[in-house]
Amino acid sequence: MALQTSIFRGQVVHERIGPQRHAFSYPHTFFCFDLSELGQLSKTCPLFGYNEFRALTLNDRDYLHGKAQAIAAQVDAFLPPLEPSQRTLLVTSPRYFGYAFNPVNFHLRLQGDELLAVIAEVNNTFGDRHVYTLTTLKQSDQANTWTATCPKNFHVSPFNNMQGDYHFTFQVEAESLHLGVDLYRDGECVIKTWIQGEGHPLRTRDIVRHALLHPFDTALNSMPRILWQAAQLYYKKKLKIYARPEPHDANTLIDRDHAEVTRPII
């Protein structure tokens, strides 16, 4: 059975291996939306709104170029045209009563149960946004698992420079997800991160049970947790600070210093 729009309950894990070891994990609630279902979901689920304010809201302007253009259409500008047998899933956290911060969103292009391509949409705390378009996926020996690699081209953490490569792992099951992003330098893994969870139908009772009753396990609490971990890295672990470089890559879609200018899609 193919993965459908669901709410996921699981955890987010971050492990820094060097130069100072530092690890944490939190309970985590996130969502997987079939982009073709957004309009219908907004009509059938009273707690969810697509481009209209509800307890949970998904806005087109919160993704990719930040324009009032359907997310599905924005995705299609990066990937080959969507065929009738294909679909696009968005792994994200919607706005909770108007607020959310997603360090990373994943746009998954599938045909049946096969993962064809992924757009990893990264937001840093400086107000910039960058995308990694992964169209060359390698199927793993592990069932329903794909991997990809690409150079790091975007400043995320002030405790990391711009050197290294990302190694992605995507395990997509009918009722579970595991999405990992590891940073490698000179062949050595220096940071491991992933989110994983078990899916539940996007119904009112499931939203209340898995999201509204756990407000601090969602994107609502991403920023306070990021700041808390940064304080530990700076004051306790004494890690070096790297200044934010001016974005220069064409796949940096939003630059905080030139917010009115969007970068070309390549």
Coordinates of N, CA, C and O in Angstrom, one line a residue, residues 7 29-31 53-57 92-100 207 210-212 214-215 217-220:
I7 N -0.1 11.9 9.4 CA 0.6 12.6 10.5 C 1.5 11.5 11.1 O 1.1 10.4 11.4
T29 N 6.7 15.3 16.0 CA 5.5 15.1 15.2 C 5.7 15.9 13.9 O 6.0 17.1 13.9
F30 N 5.5 15.2 12.8 CA 5.6 15.9 11.5 C 4.5 15.3 10.6 O 3.8 14.3 10.9
F31 N 4.4 15.8 9.4 CA 3.4 15.5 8.4 C 3.9 15.1 7.1 O 5.0 15.6 6.7
F53 N -6.4 30.2 7.4 CA -6.0 30.1 8.8 C -6.8 29.0 9.5 O -8.1 29.1 9.5
R54 N -6.2 28.0 10.0 CA -6.8 27.0 10.9 C -5.8 26.7 12.0 O -4.7 27.3 12.1
A55 N -6.1 25.7 12.9 CA -5.2 25.3 13.9 C -3.9 24.9 13.2 O -2.8 25.2 13.7
L56 N -4.0 24.1 12.1 CA -2.8 23.8 11.3 C -3.0 24.4 9.9 O -4.1 24.2 9.3
T57 N -2.0 25.1 9.4 CA -2.2 25.7 8.1 C -0.9 25.4 7.2 O 0.2 25.6 7.7
T92 N 6.9 17.8 6.1 CA 7.0 19.1 6.7 C 6.2 19.2 8.0 O 5.6 18.2 8.4
S93 N 6.3 20.3 8.6 CA 5.4 20.6 9.7 C 4.6 21.9 9.3 O 5.2 22.9 9.0
P94 N 3.3 21.8 9.3 CA 2.5 23.0 8.9 C 2.6 24.1 10.0 O 3.2 23.8 11.1
R95 N 2.1 25.2 9.8 CA 2.0 26.3 10.8 C 1.0 25.8 11.9 O -0.1 25.4 11.6
Y96 N 1.5 26.0 13.2 CA 0.6 25.7 14.3 C 0.1 27.1 14.8 O 0.9 27.9 15.4
F97 N -1.2 27.3 14.6 CA -1.8 28.6 15.0 C -0.9 29.8 14.5 O -0.7 30.8 15.2
G98 N -0.4 29.6 13.3 CA 0.2 30.7 12.6 C 1.7 30.7 12.6 O 2.4 31.5 12.0
Y99 N 2.3 29.7 13.4 CA 3.8 29.7 13.5 C 4.4 28.4 13.2 O 3.8 27.3 13.5
A100 N 5.5 28.4 12.5 CA 6.3 27.2 12.3 C 7.7 27.6 11.8 O 7.9 28.6 11.2
I207 N -5.0 14.3 14.7 CA -4.3 15.6 14.9 C -4.3 16.0 16.3 O -3.3 16.5 16.9
H210 N -1.9 13.4 18.3 CA -0.5 13.3 18.0 C 0.1 14.7 17.8 O 1.4 14.8 17.8
A211 N -0.6 15.8 17.7 CA 0.0 17.1 17.4 C -0.5 18.1 18.5 O 0.4 18.6 19.2
L212 N -1.8 18.4 18.6 CA -2.2 19.4 19.5 C -2.0 19.1 20.9 O -1.8 20.0 21.7
H214 N 0.7 17.6 21.9 CA 2.1 17.6 22.0 C 2.7 18.8 21.3 O 3.5 18.7 20.4
P215 N 2.3 20.0 21.7 CA 2.7 21.2 20.9 C 4.2 21.4 20.9 O 4.7 22.0 19.9
D217 N 6.5 19.1 20.6 CA 7.2 18.1 19.8 C 7.0 18.4 18.3 O 7.2 17.5 17.5
T218 N 6.7 19.6 17.9 CA 6.4 20.0 16.5 C 7.4 21.1 16.2 O 8.2 21.5 16.9
A219 N 7.2 21.6 15.0 CA 8.0 22.8 14.5 C 7.8 24.0 15.4 O 8.6 24.9 15.3
L220 N 6.7 24.0 16.2 CA 6.5 25.1 17.1 C 7.7 25.3 18.1 O 7.9 26.4 18.5

